[in-house]
Amino acid sequence: MIKIKNATLQIFLESRIYIVILLLSACMSSCGLFDKEIKQDKHIAEFRYRMNRVMDSLDNHKGRIKAFEEIIERINADEDLITLRKKNILLIEGNTFISNEYLSLENYKKAIKYANIIIDIDSTSPKGFYNRGCIYQIINEDSLAILDYNKALKLNPDYSDAYYNRGIIYEELGEYDKALEDYNRAIKLNPSYIIDVYTNRGNTYLAKEAYDKAISDYGKILAIDSTNIKAYSNRAGAYIMQKEYDKALTDCNKAIGLDSTNINAYQKRASVYEAQKEYKQALDDYGKILHLDPQNKFDTHETVRKAIKKLRPLSRYK
């Protein structure tokens, strides 16, 4: 009986030792993986630092392109970045920098080439499709841009930039319902540039003659930024279309108070004064426009001179 107990105890102790050995082995293995992760993350941070330093330290496009190409070569050769996914993320970032440099140089062919490289690196990433879509949009290849934005949004349905840019194209094409749909989606994602989205959506409502909705959007902009001159001027235009001249005049005055050289606000205020039969004030504003645009840079002279010719006789009898 004693022997059985001792044998049982021995088996128990041996099994415990075996379990401890397994646990130690597993711990050492996990620690090794953890160390590898730390090492990889350290290398990633170093490469990102180098890329940011390129932007800060070099002041010409060609120099930056060359520096980025050298960094990409080092990323490809780095054996510590064993994880392909992590290496690809860095390669996408590096090639994005190069694509943007060529875009700044207006070398659109090369910019598209590097956007294609990004897509080849990882066709499941929306980044390359979005970047290429931006380039196509800049060179007025709208149909190709829309195709790329569609692909980017299929891969990432929460890509607010793609919704916004595609909305701009639809707005310019006069496809206002599609534009509104994209702007609505972008607004729900609350991007940092939400004022721009509200501006475009307001302008689209204005084009559709949905003046109350346009006024609402311009009001939302002013709730965020009470010094937004464009919002005051745009809302004044919507009020003019509704013949709410007092409200339009208030917004024009606010815009001019913020920027005394704002030709658009003077034009709208002049039209308000004209509608209110305040011809002398209207003439003053039209004269101010000619003073602000002596070289006719903003193509104001023909319209303004016609208005002045019409209003001068009327102002004598006011």
PDB file of C-alpha atoms in Angstrom:
ATOM      1  CA  MET A   1       0.000   0.000   0.000  1.00  0.00           C
ATOM      2  CA  ILE A   2       2.836   2.322   0.825  1.00  0.00           C
ATOM      3  CA  LYS A   3       4.515   1.450  -2.471  1.00  0.00           C
ATOM      4  CA  ILE A   4       1.352   2.334  -4.395  1.00  0.00           C
ATOM      5  CA  LYS A   5       1.203   5.722  -2.680  1.00  0.00           C
ATOM      6  CA  ASN A   6       4.850   6.401  -3.470  1.00  0.00           C
ATOM      7  CA  ALA A   7       4.381   5.328  -7.093  1.00  0.00           C
ATOM      8  CA  THR A   8       1.321   7.561  -7.371  1.00  0.00           C
ATOM      9  CA  LEU A   9       3.209  10.430  -5.812  1.00  0.00           C
ATOM     10  CA  GLN A  10       6.106   9.906  -8.214  1.00  0.00           C
ATOM     11  CA  ILE A  11       3.795   9.921 -11.225  1.00  0.00           C
ATOM     12  CA  PHE A  12       2.110  13.061  -9.890  1.00  0.00           C
ATOM     13  CA  LEU A  13       5.413  14.849  -9.370  1.00  0.00           C
ATOM     14  CA  GLU A  14       6.690  13.809 -12.791  1.00  0.00           C
ATOM     15  CA  SER A  15       3.539  15.090 -14.469  1.00  0.00           C
ATOM     16  CA  ARG A  16       3.804  18.385 -12.613  1.00  0.00           C
ATOM     17  CA  ILE A  17       7.419  18.787 -13.696  1.00  0.00           C
ATOM     18  CA  TYR A  18       6.407  18.038 -17.295  1.00  0.00           C
ATOM     19  CA  ILE A  19       3.661  20.678 -17.131  1.00  0.00           C
ATOM     20  CA  VAL A  20       6.086  23.214 -15.703  1.00  0.00           C
ATOM     21  CA  ILE A  21       8.552  22.475 -18.501  1.00  0.00           C
ATOM     22  CA  LEU A  22       5.790  22.944 -21.089  1.00  0.00           C
ATOM     23  CA  LEU A  23       4.726  26.220 -19.502  1.00  0.00           C
ATOM     24  CA  LEU A  24       8.300  27.489 -19.406  1.00  0.00           C
ATOM     25  CA  SER A  25       8.775  26.475 -23.033  1.00  0.00           C
ATOM     26  CA  ALA A  26       5.553  28.219 -24.046  1.00  0.00           C
ATOM     27  CA  CYS A  27       6.553  31.302 -22.070  1.00  0.00           C
ATOM     28  CA  MET A  28       9.960  31.425 -23.717  1.00  0.00           C
ATOM     29  CA  SER A  29       8.337  30.983 -27.120  1.00  0.00           C
ATOM     30  CA  SER A  30       5.788  33.749 -26.507  1.00  0.00           C
ATOM     31  CA  CYS A  31       8.508  35.998 -25.129  1.00  0.00           C
ATOM     32  CA  GLY A  32      10.483  35.350 -28.298  1.00  0.00           C
ATOM     33  CA  LEU A  33       7.489  36.314 -30.442  1.00  0.00           C
ATOM     34  CA  PHE A  34       6.921  39.362 -28.277  1.00  0.00           C
ATOM     35  CA  ASP A  35      10.561  40.397 -28.694  1.00  0.00           C
ATOM     36  CA  LYS A  36      10.207  39.956 -32.463  1.00  0.00           C
ATOM     37  CA  GLU A  37       7.100  42.173 -32.466  1.00  0.00           C
ATOM     38  CA  ILE A  38       8.956  44.850 -30.515  1.00  0.00           C
ATOM     39  CA  LYS A  39      11.890  44.662 -32.911  1.00  0.00           C
ATOM     40  CA  GLN A  40       9.604  44.933 -35.936  1.00  0.00           C
ATOM     41  CA  ASP A  41       7.723  47.886 -34.453  1.00  0.00           C
ATOM     42  CA  LYS A  42      11.035  49.594 -33.694  1.00  0.00           C
ATOM     43  CA  HIS A  43      12.137  49.226 -37.315  1.00  0.00           C
ATOM     44  CA  ILE A  44       8.763  50.504 -38.554  1.00  0.00           C
ATOM     45  CA  ALA A  45       9.061  53.566 -36.299  1.00  0.00           C
ATOM     46  CA  GLU A  46      12.594  54.217 -37.605  1.00  0.00           C
ATOM     47  CA  PHE A  47      11.487  54.077 -41.249  1.00  0.00           C
ATOM     48  CA  ARG A  48       8.514  56.359 -40.577  1.00  0.00           C
ATOM     49  CA  TYR A  49      10.827  58.801 -38.817  1.00  0.00           C
ATOM     50  CA  ARG A  50      13.131  58.796 -41.860  1.00  0.00           C
ATOM     51  CA  MET A  51      10.223  59.465 -44.216  1.00  0.00           C
ATOM     52  CA  ASN A  52       8.975  62.370 -42.091  1.00  0.00           C
ATOM     53  CA  ARG A  53      12.506  63.753 -41.888  1.00  0.00           C
ATOM     54  CA  VAL A  54      12.660  63.782 -45.687  1.00  0.00           C
ATOM     55  CA  MET A  55       9.624  66.066 -45.766  1.00  0.00           C
ATOM     56  CA  ASP A  56      11.110  68.356 -43.123  1.00  0.00           C
ATOM     57  CA  SER A  57      14.734  68.481 -44.264  1.00  0.00           C
ATOM     58  CA  LEU A  58      14.608  68.595 -48.088  1.00  0.00           C
ATOM     59  CA  ASP A  59      13.069  71.546 -49.910  1.00  0.00           C
ATOM     60  CA  ASN A  60      12.922  70.233 -53.488  1.00  0.00           C
ATOM     61  CA  HIS A  61      10.786  67.547 -55.099  1.00  0.00           C
ATOM     62  CA  LYS A  62      13.562  65.661 -56.893  1.00  0.00           C
ATOM     63  CA  GLY A  63      15.647  65.400 -53.728  1.00  0.00           C
ATOM     64  CA  ARG A  64      12.686  64.089 -51.771  1.00  0.00           C
ATOM     65  CA  ILE A  65      11.801  61.553 -54.469  1.00  0.00           C
ATOM     66  CA  LYS A  66      15.364  60.190 -54.467  1.00  0.00           C
ATOM     67  CA  ALA A  67      15.400  59.985 -50.662  1.00  0.00           C
ATOM     68  CA  PHE A  68      12.078  58.119 -50.590  1.00  0.00           C
ATOM     69  CA  GLU A  69      13.299  55.682 -53.231  1.00  0.00           C
ATOM     70  CA  GLU A  70      16.356  54.915 -51.086  1.00  0.00           C
ATOM     71  CA  ILE A  71      14.165  54.353 -48.026  1.00  0.00           C
ATOM     72  CA  ILE A  72      11.934  51.984 -50.004  1.00  0.00           C
ATOM     73  CA  GLU A  73      15.005  49.979 -51.043  1.00  0.00           C
ATOM     74  CA  ARG A  74      16.011  49.673 -47.394  1.00  0.00           C
ATOM     75  CA  ILE A  75      12.517  48.573 -46.405  1.00  0.00           C
ATOM     76  CA  ASN A  76      12.583  45.837 -49.050  1.00  0.00           C
ATOM     77  CA  ALA A  77      16.026  44.688 -47.860  1.00  0.00           C
ATOM     78  CA  ASP A  78      15.175  44.780 -44.143  1.00  0.00           C
ATOM     79  CA  GLU A  79      15.092  41.198 -42.824  1.00  0.00           C
ATOM     80  CA  ASP A  80      13.721  42.162 -39.428  1.00  0.00           C
ATOM     81  CA  LEU A  81      10.420  43.201 -41.005  1.00  0.00           C
ATOM     82  CA  ILE A  82       9.529  39.555 -41.547  1.00  0.00           C
ATOM     83  CA  THR A  83       5.772  40.162 -41.465  1.00  0.00           C
ATOM     84  CA  LEU A  84       4.748  40.888 -45.059  1.00  0.00           C
ATOM     85  CA  ARG A  85       1.703  42.868 -43.975  1.00  0.00           C
ATOM     86  CA  LYS A  86       3.786  45.301 -41.933  1.00  0.00           C
ATOM     87  CA  LYS A  87       6.370  45.660 -44.677  1.00  0.00           C
ATOM     88  CA  ASN A  88       3.617  46.332 -47.225  1.00  0.00           C
ATOM     89  CA  ILE A  89       2.099  49.066 -45.057  1.00  0.00           C
ATOM     90  CA  LEU A  90       5.458  50.862 -45.037  1.00  0.00           C
ATOM     91  CA  LEU A  91       5.932  50.361 -48.776  1.00  0.00           C
ATOM     92  CA  ILE A  92       2.483  51.822 -49.417  1.00  0.00           C
ATOM     93  CA  GLU A  93       3.348  54.854 -47.301  1.00  0.00           C
ATOM     94  CA  GLY A  94       6.654  55.390 -49.101  1.00  0.00           C
ATOM     95  CA  ASN A  95       5.167  55.067 -52.583  1.00  0.00           C
ATOM     96  CA  THR A  96       2.317  57.386 -51.588  1.00  0.00           C
ATOM     97  CA  PHE A  97       4.868  60.051 -50.712  1.00  0.00           C
ATOM     98  CA  ILE A  98       6.522  59.641 -54.129  1.00  0.00           C
ATOM     99  CA  SER A  99       3.187  59.721 -55.969  1.00  0.00           C
ATOM    100  CA  ASN A 100       2.295  62.965 -54.169  1.00  0.00           C
ATOM    101  CA  GLU A 101       5.663  64.495 -55.062  1.00  0.00           C
ATOM    102  CA  TYR A 102       5.089  63.802 -58.757  1.00  0.00           C
ATOM    103  CA  LEU A 103       1.568  65.165 -58.401  1.00  0.00           C
ATOM    104  CA  SER A 104       3.022  68.422 -57.026  1.00  0.00           C
ATOM    105  CA  LEU A 105       5.342  68.515 -60.041  1.00  0.00           C
ATOM    106  CA  GLU A 106       2.278  68.029 -62.279  1.00  0.00           C
ATOM    107  CA  ASN A 107       3.917  64.897 -63.649  1.00  0.00           C
ATOM    108  CA  TYR A 108       0.632  63.021 -63.668  1.00  0.00           C
ATOM    109  CA  LYS A 109       1.937  60.028 -65.602  1.00  0.00           C
ATOM    110  CA  LYS A 110       4.536  59.286 -62.923  1.00  0.00           C
ATOM    111  CA  ALA A 111       2.032  60.019 -60.132  1.00  0.00           C
ATOM    112  CA  ILE A 112      -0.326  57.414 -61.614  1.00  0.00           C
ATOM    113  CA  LYS A 113       2.579  54.978 -62.012  1.00  0.00           C
ATOM    114  CA  TYR A 114       3.275  55.062 -58.276  1.00  0.00           C
ATOM    115  CA  ALA A 115      -0.424  54.839 -57.438  1.00  0.00           C
ATOM    116  CA  ASN A 116      -0.438  51.656 -59.542  1.00  0.00           C
ATOM    117  CA  ILE A 117       2.552  50.363 -57.565  1.00  0.00           C
ATOM    118  CA  ILE A 118       0.555  50.873 -54.353  1.00  0.00           C
ATOM    119  CA  ILE A 119      -2.324  48.865 -55.831  1.00  0.00           C
ATOM    120  CA  ASP A 120       0.094  46.104 -56.891  1.00  0.00           C
ATOM    121  CA  ILE A 121       1.534  45.932 -53.371  1.00  0.00           C
ATOM    122  CA  ASP A 122      -1.903  45.405 -51.830  1.00  0.00           C
ATOM    123  CA  SER A 123      -5.017  45.396 -53.989  1.00  0.00           C
ATOM    124  CA  THR A 124      -7.165  44.991 -50.851  1.00  0.00           C
ATOM    125  CA  SER A 125      -6.083  48.418 -49.588  1.00  0.00           C
ATOM    126  CA  PRO A 126      -8.304  51.351 -50.661  1.00  0.00           C
ATOM    127  CA  LYS A 127      -5.355  53.770 -50.478  1.00  0.00           C
ATOM    128  CA  GLY A 128      -3.978  53.164 -53.985  1.00  0.00           C
ATOM    129  CA  PHE A 129      -7.391  53.382 -55.650  1.00  0.00           C
ATOM    130  CA  TYR A 130      -8.211  56.583 -53.762  1.00  0.00           C
ATOM    131  CA  ASN A 131      -4.866  58.190 -54.662  1.00  0.00           C
ATOM    132  CA  ARG A 132      -5.229  57.277 -58.317  1.00  0.00           C
ATOM    133  CA  GLY A 133      -8.796  58.581 -58.280  1.00  0.00           C
ATOM    134  CA  CYS A 134      -7.554  61.950 -56.969  1.00  0.00           C
ATOM    135  CA  ILE A 135      -5.036  62.193 -59.819  1.00  0.00           C
ATOM    136  CA  TYR A 136      -7.665  61.329 -62.442  1.00  0.00           C
ATOM    137  CA  GLN A 137      -9.966  63.942 -60.907  1.00  0.00           C
ATOM    138  CA  ILE A 138      -7.259  66.620 -61.128  1.00  0.00           C
ATOM    139  CA  ILE A 139      -6.659  65.891 -64.829  1.00  0.00           C
ATOM    140  CA  ASN A 140     -10.425  65.871 -65.513  1.00  0.00           C
ATOM    141  CA  GLU A 141     -10.664  62.143 -66.193  1.00  0.00           C
ATOM    142  CA  ASP A 142     -13.864  62.067 -64.155  1.00  0.00           C
ATOM    143  CA  SER A 143     -15.156  58.676 -65.302  1.00  0.00           C
ATOM    144  CA  LEU A 144     -11.872  56.995 -64.316  1.00  0.00           C
ATOM    145  CA  ALA A 145     -11.828  58.869 -61.017  1.00  0.00           C
ATOM    146  CA  ILE A 146     -15.343  57.651 -60.176  1.00  0.00           C
ATOM    147  CA  LEU A 147     -14.356  54.053 -60.950  1.00  0.00           C
ATOM    148  CA  ASP A 148     -11.426  54.304 -58.547  1.00  0.00           C
ATOM    149  CA  TYR A 149     -13.481  55.971 -55.819  1.00  0.00           C
ATOM    150  CA  ASN A 150     -16.052  53.181 -56.243  1.00  0.00           C
ATOM    151  CA  LYS A 151     -13.304  50.582 -55.707  1.00  0.00           C
ATOM    152  CA  ALA A 152     -11.947  52.432 -52.671  1.00  0.00           C
ATOM    153  CA  LEU A 153     -15.425  52.615 -51.124  1.00  0.00           C
ATOM    154  CA  LYS A 154     -16.084  48.948 -51.808  1.00  0.00           C
ATOM    155  CA  LEU A 155     -12.936  48.141 -49.813  1.00  0.00           C
ATOM    156  CA  ASN A 156     -13.709  50.716 -47.121  1.00  0.00           C
ATOM    157  CA  PRO A 157     -17.353  51.898 -46.921  1.00  0.00           C
ATOM    158  CA  ASP A 158     -16.336  54.519 -44.323  1.00  0.00           C
ATOM    159  CA  TYR A 159     -13.847  56.345 -46.564  1.00  0.00           C
ATOM    160  CA  SER A 160     -15.174  59.905 -46.147  1.00  0.00           C
ATOM    161  CA  ASP A 161     -12.583  61.452 -48.501  1.00  0.00           C
ATOM    162  CA  ALA A 162     -13.742  59.203 -51.356  1.00  0.00           C
ATOM    163  CA  TYR A 163     -17.404  60.135 -50.773  1.00  0.00           C
ATOM    164  CA  TYR A 164     -16.539  63.838 -50.695  1.00  0.00           C
ATOM    165  CA  ASN A 165     -14.396  63.807 -53.836  1.00  0.00           C
ATOM    166  CA  ARG A 166     -16.892  61.702 -55.756  1.00  0.00           C
ATOM    167  CA  GLY A 167     -19.618  64.096 -54.638  1.00  0.00           C
ATOM    168  CA  ILE A 168     -17.665  67.022 -56.096  1.00  0.00           C
ATOM    169  CA  ILE A 169     -17.509  65.273 -59.466  1.00  0.00           C
ATOM    170  CA  TYR A 170     -21.243  64.539 -59.437  1.00  0.00           C
ATOM    171  CA  GLU A 171     -21.952  68.165 -58.475  1.00  0.00           C
ATOM    172  CA  GLU A 172     -19.828  69.475 -61.360  1.00  0.00           C
ATOM    173  CA  LEU A 173     -21.588  67.081 -63.743  1.00  0.00           C
ATOM    174  CA  GLY A 174     -24.958  68.406 -62.585  1.00  0.00           C
ATOM    175  CA  GLU A 175     -25.918  65.037 -61.074  1.00  0.00           C
ATOM    176  CA  TYR A 176     -27.108  66.747 -57.914  1.00  0.00           C
ATOM    177  CA  ASP A 177     -28.972  63.855 -56.302  1.00  0.00           C
ATOM    178  CA  LYS A 178     -25.882  61.638 -56.490  1.00  0.00           C
ATOM    179  CA  ALA A 179     -23.758  64.488 -55.158  1.00  0.00           C
ATOM    180  CA  LEU A 180     -26.114  64.991 -52.216  1.00  0.00           C
ATOM    181  CA  GLU A 181     -26.058  61.280 -51.442  1.00  0.00           C
ATOM    182  CA  ASP A 182     -22.255  61.327 -51.239  1.00  0.00           C
ATOM    183  CA  TYR A 183     -22.115  64.534 -49.210  1.00  0.00           C
ATOM    184  CA  ASN A 184     -24.667  63.086 -46.782  1.00  0.00           C
ATOM    185  CA  ARG A 185     -22.529  59.996 -46.286  1.00  0.00           C
ATOM    186  CA  ALA A 186     -19.404  62.098 -45.780  1.00  0.00           C
ATOM    187  CA  ILE A 187     -21.161  64.279 -43.193  1.00  0.00           C
ATOM    188  CA  LYS A 188     -22.275  61.222 -41.201  1.00  0.00           C
ATOM    189  CA  LEU A 189     -18.593  60.236 -40.908  1.00  0.00           C
ATOM    190  CA  ASN A 190     -17.835  63.712 -39.478  1.00  0.00           C
ATOM    191  CA  PRO A 191     -14.489  64.401 -41.204  1.00  0.00           C
ATOM    192  CA  SER A 192     -12.156  67.174 -40.023  1.00  0.00           C
ATOM    193  CA  TYR A 193     -13.069  69.216 -43.131  1.00  0.00           C
ATOM    194  CA  ILE A 194     -16.817  69.040 -42.479  1.00  0.00           C
ATOM    195  CA  ILE A 195     -17.174  72.774 -43.232  1.00  0.00           C
ATOM    196  CA  ASP A 196     -16.110  72.063 -46.820  1.00  0.00           C
ATOM    197  CA  VAL A 197     -18.709  69.307 -47.096  1.00  0.00           C
ATOM    198  CA  TYR A 198     -21.473  71.569 -45.742  1.00  0.00           C
ATOM    199  CA  THR A 199     -20.366  74.269 -48.216  1.00  0.00           C
ATOM    200  CA  ASN A 200     -20.605  71.922 -51.182  1.00  0.00           C
ATOM    201  CA  ARG A 201     -23.876  70.420 -50.023  1.00  0.00           C
ATOM    202  CA  GLY A 202     -25.297  73.917 -49.511  1.00  0.00           C
ATOM    203  CA  ASN A 203     -24.189  74.919 -53.008  1.00  0.00           C
ATOM    204  CA  THR A 204     -25.795  71.781 -54.413  1.00  0.00           C
ATOM    205  CA  TYR A 205     -29.079  72.574 -52.654  1.00  0.00           C
ATOM    206  CA  LEU A 206     -28.787  76.101 -54.072  1.00  0.00           C
ATOM    207  CA  ALA A 207     -28.391  74.684 -57.591  1.00  0.00           C
ATOM    208  CA  LYS A 208     -31.502  72.536 -57.000  1.00  0.00           C
ATOM    209  CA  GLU A 209     -33.357  75.669 -55.800  1.00  0.00           C
ATOM    210  CA  ALA A 210     -33.822  74.056 -52.376  1.00  0.00           C
ATOM    211  CA  TYR A 211     -33.084  77.391 -50.741  1.00  0.00           C
ATOM    212  CA  ASP A 212     -34.190  76.563 -47.186  1.00  0.00           C
ATOM    213  CA  LYS A 213     -31.859  73.550 -47.100  1.00  0.00           C
ATOM    214  CA  ALA A 214     -29.009  75.614 -48.527  1.00  0.00           C
ATOM    215  CA  ILE A 215     -29.578  78.290 -45.870  1.00  0.00           C
ATOM    216  CA  SER A 216     -29.594  75.582 -43.210  1.00  0.00           C
ATOM    217  CA  ASP A 217     -26.227  74.222 -44.348  1.00  0.00           C
ATOM    218  CA  TYR A 218     -24.611  77.657 -44.460  1.00  0.00           C
ATOM    219  CA  GLY A 219     -26.006  78.250 -40.972  1.00  0.00           C
ATOM    220  CA  LYS A 220     -24.351  75.029 -39.769  1.00  0.00           C
ATOM    221  CA  ILE A 221     -21.034  76.314 -41.074  1.00  0.00           C
ATOM    222  CA  LEU A 222     -21.462  79.591 -39.206  1.00  0.00           C
ATOM    223  CA  ALA A 223     -22.333  77.703 -36.019  1.00  0.00           C
ATOM    224  CA  ILE A 224     -18.892  76.091 -36.300  1.00  0.00           C
ATOM    225  CA  ASP A 225     -17.049  79.183 -37.595  1.00  0.00           C
ATOM    226  CA  SER A 226     -18.779  82.534 -37.140  1.00  0.00           C
ATOM    227  CA  THR A 227     -16.096  84.266 -39.240  1.00  0.00           C
ATOM    228  CA  ASN A 228     -16.643  82.189 -42.381  1.00  0.00           C
ATOM    229  CA  ILE A 229     -16.993  84.845 -45.088  1.00  0.00           C
ATOM    230  CA  LYS A 230     -17.987  82.414 -47.823  1.00  0.00           C
ATOM    231  CA  ALA A 231     -20.897  81.086 -45.744  1.00  0.00           C
ATOM    232  CA  TYR A 232     -22.256  84.604 -45.158  1.00  0.00           C
ATOM    233  CA  SER A 233     -21.948  85.425 -48.865  1.00  0.00           C
ATOM    234  CA  ASN A 234     -23.501  82.137 -49.982  1.00  0.00           C
ATOM    235  CA  ARG A 235     -26.366  82.444 -47.517  1.00  0.00           C
ATOM    236  CA  ALA A 236     -26.966  85.999 -48.711  1.00  0.00           C
ATOM    237  CA  GLY A 237     -27.325  84.602 -52.244  1.00  0.00           C
ATOM    238  CA  ALA A 238     -29.920  82.094 -51.037  1.00  0.00           C
ATOM    239  CA  TYR A 239     -31.846  84.828 -49.210  1.00  0.00           C
ATOM    240  CA  ILE A 240     -31.802  86.954 -52.379  1.00  0.00           C
ATOM    241  CA  MET A 241     -33.365  84.090 -54.335  1.00  0.00           C
ATOM    242  CA  GLN A 242     -36.120  83.987 -51.701  1.00  0.00           C
ATOM    243  CA  LYS A 243     -36.439  87.795 -51.850  1.00  0.00           C
ATOM    244  CA  GLU A 244     -35.595  88.048 -48.160  1.00  0.00           C
ATOM    245  CA  TYR A 245     -33.571  91.177 -48.779  1.00  0.00           C
ATOM    246  CA  ASP A 246     -33.129  92.348 -45.193  1.00  0.00           C
ATOM    247  CA  LYS A 247     -31.575  89.028 -44.202  1.00  0.00           C
ATOM    248  CA  ALA A 248     -29.433  89.065 -47.336  1.00  0.00           C
ATOM    249  CA  LEU A 249     -28.252  92.593 -46.535  1.00  0.00           C
ATOM    250  CA  THR A 250     -27.289  91.566 -43.003  1.00  0.00           C
ATOM    251  CA  ASP A 251     -25.177  88.681 -44.309  1.00  0.00           C
ATOM    252  CA  CYS A 252     -23.532  90.857 -46.982  1.00  0.00           C
ATOM    253  CA  ASN A 253     -22.619  93.436 -44.331  1.00  0.00           C
ATOM    254  CA  LYS A 254     -21.103  90.730 -42.129  1.00  0.00           C
ATOM    255  CA  ALA A 255     -19.046  89.369 -45.016  1.00  0.00           C
ATOM    256  CA  ILE A 256     -17.805  92.848 -45.945  1.00  0.00           C
ATOM    257  CA  GLY A 257     -17.102  93.621 -42.276  1.00  0.00           C
ATOM    258  CA  LEU A 258     -14.827  90.577 -42.192  1.00  0.00           C
ATOM    259  CA  ASP A 259     -13.245  91.330 -45.585  1.00  0.00           C
ATOM    260  CA  SER A 260     -13.614  94.803 -47.064  1.00  0.00           C
ATOM    261  CA  THR A 261     -12.195  93.577 -50.399  1.00  0.00           C
ATOM    262  CA  ASN A 262     -14.725  90.791 -50.955  1.00  0.00           C
ATOM    263  CA  ILE A 263     -16.035  91.463 -54.455  1.00  0.00           C
ATOM    264  CA  ASN A 264     -18.664  88.715 -54.269  1.00  0.00           C
ATOM    265  CA  ALA A 265     -20.257  90.284 -51.188  1.00  0.00           C
ATOM    266  CA  TYR A 266     -20.291  93.746 -52.807  1.00  0.00           C
ATOM    267  CA  GLN A 267     -21.978  92.321 -55.907  1.00  0.00           C
ATOM    268  CA  LYS A 268     -24.688  90.701 -53.842  1.00  0.00           C
ATOM    269  CA  ARG A 269     -25.190  93.753 -51.652  1.00  0.00           C
ATOM    270  CA  ALA A 270     -25.453  95.940 -54.760  1.00  0.00           C
ATOM    271  CA  SER A 271     -28.164  93.636 -56.135  1.00  0.00           C
ATOM    272  CA  VAL A 272     -30.005  93.823 -52.796  1.00  0.00           C
ATOM    273  CA  TYR A 273     -29.869  97.638 -52.806  1.00  0.00           C
ATOM    274  CA  GLU A 274     -31.072  97.604 -56.412  1.00  0.00           C
ATOM    275  CA  ALA A 275     -34.029  95.361 -55.492  1.00  0.00           C
ATOM    276  CA  GLN A 276     -34.845  97.677 -52.576  1.00  0.00           C
ATOM    277  CA  LYS A 277     -34.605 100.694 -54.945  1.00  0.00           C
ATOM    278  CA  GLU A 278     -31.702 102.106 -52.948  1.00  0.00           C
ATOM    279  CA  TYR A 279     -29.992 103.106 -56.167  1.00  0.00           C
ATOM    280  CA  LYS A 280     -27.296 105.411 -54.747  1.00  0.00           C
ATOM    281  CA  GLN A 281     -26.055 102.693 -52.376  1.00  0.00           C
ATOM    282  CA  ALA A 282     -26.137 100.186 -55.237  1.00  0.00           C
ATOM    283  CA  LEU A 283     -24.072 102.549 -57.403  1.00  0.00           C
ATOM    284  CA  ASP A 284     -21.562 102.998 -54.584  1.00  0.00           C
ATOM    285  CA  ASP A 285     -21.093  99.221 -54.340  1.00  0.00           C
ATOM    286  CA  TYR A 286     -20.772  98.785 -58.106  1.00  0.00           C
ATOM    287  CA  GLY A 287     -18.163 101.548 -58.114  1.00  0.00           C
ATOM    288  CA  LYS A 288     -16.340  99.784 -55.297  1.00  0.00           C
ATOM    289  CA  ILE A 289     -16.223  96.591 -57.391  1.00  0.00           C
ATOM    290  CA  LEU A 290     -14.571  98.433 -60.297  1.00  0.00           C
ATOM    291  CA  HIS A 291     -12.047  99.882 -57.845  1.00  0.00           C
ATOM    292  CA  LEU A 292     -11.274  96.436 -56.385  1.00  0.00           C
ATOM    293  CA  ASP A 293     -11.014  94.777 -59.811  1.00  0.00           C
ATOM    294  CA  PRO A 294      -9.264  97.350 -62.035  1.00  0.00           C
ATOM    295  CA  GLN A 295      -7.776  94.721 -64.383  1.00  0.00           C
ATOM    296  CA  ASN A 296     -11.099  92.845 -64.699  1.00  0.00           C
ATOM    297  CA  LYS A 297      -9.445  89.751 -63.227  1.00  0.00           C
ATOM    298  CA  PHE A 298     -12.796  88.532 -61.897  1.00  0.00           C
ATOM    299  CA  ASP A 299     -14.696  89.375 -65.115  1.00  0.00           C
ATOM    300  CA  THR A 300     -16.886  91.964 -63.392  1.00  0.00           C
ATOM    301  CA  HIS A 301     -16.647  94.987 -65.699  1.00  0.00           C
ATOM    302  CA  GLU A 302     -19.304  94.219 -68.292  1.00  0.00           C
ATOM    303  CA  THR A 303     -22.021  93.344 -65.761  1.00  0.00           C
ATOM    304  CA  VAL A 304     -21.148  96.223 -63.433  1.00  0.00           C
ATOM    305  CA  ARG A 305     -21.015  98.864 -66.157  1.00  0.00           C
ATOM    306  CA  LYS A 306     -24.392  97.754 -67.515  1.00  0.00           C
ATOM    307  CA  ALA A 307     -25.852  98.043 -64.008  1.00  0.00           C
ATOM    308  CA  ILE A 308     -24.315 101.495 -63.493  1.00  0.00           C
ATOM    309  CA  LYS A 309     -25.660 102.706 -66.856  1.00  0.00           C
ATOM    310  CA  LYS A 310     -29.139 101.526 -65.878  1.00  0.00           C
ATOM    311  CA  LEU A 311     -29.102 102.887 -62.310  1.00  0.00           C
ATOM    312  CA  ARG A 312     -27.607 106.352 -62.819  1.00  0.00           C
ATOM    313  CA  PRO A 313     -30.782 107.929 -64.256  1.00  0.00           C
ATOM    314  CA  LEU A 314     -32.904 106.149 -61.650  1.00  0.00           C
ATOM    315  CA  SER A 315     -30.786 107.470 -58.777  1.00  0.00           C
ATOM    316  CA  ARG A 316     -31.561 111.065 -59.769  1.00  0.00           C
ATOM    317  CA  TYR A 317     -35.254 110.596 -59.201  1.00  0.00           C
ATOM    318  CA  LYS A 318     -35.022 108.539 -55.982  1.00  0.00           C
TER     319      LYS A 318
END
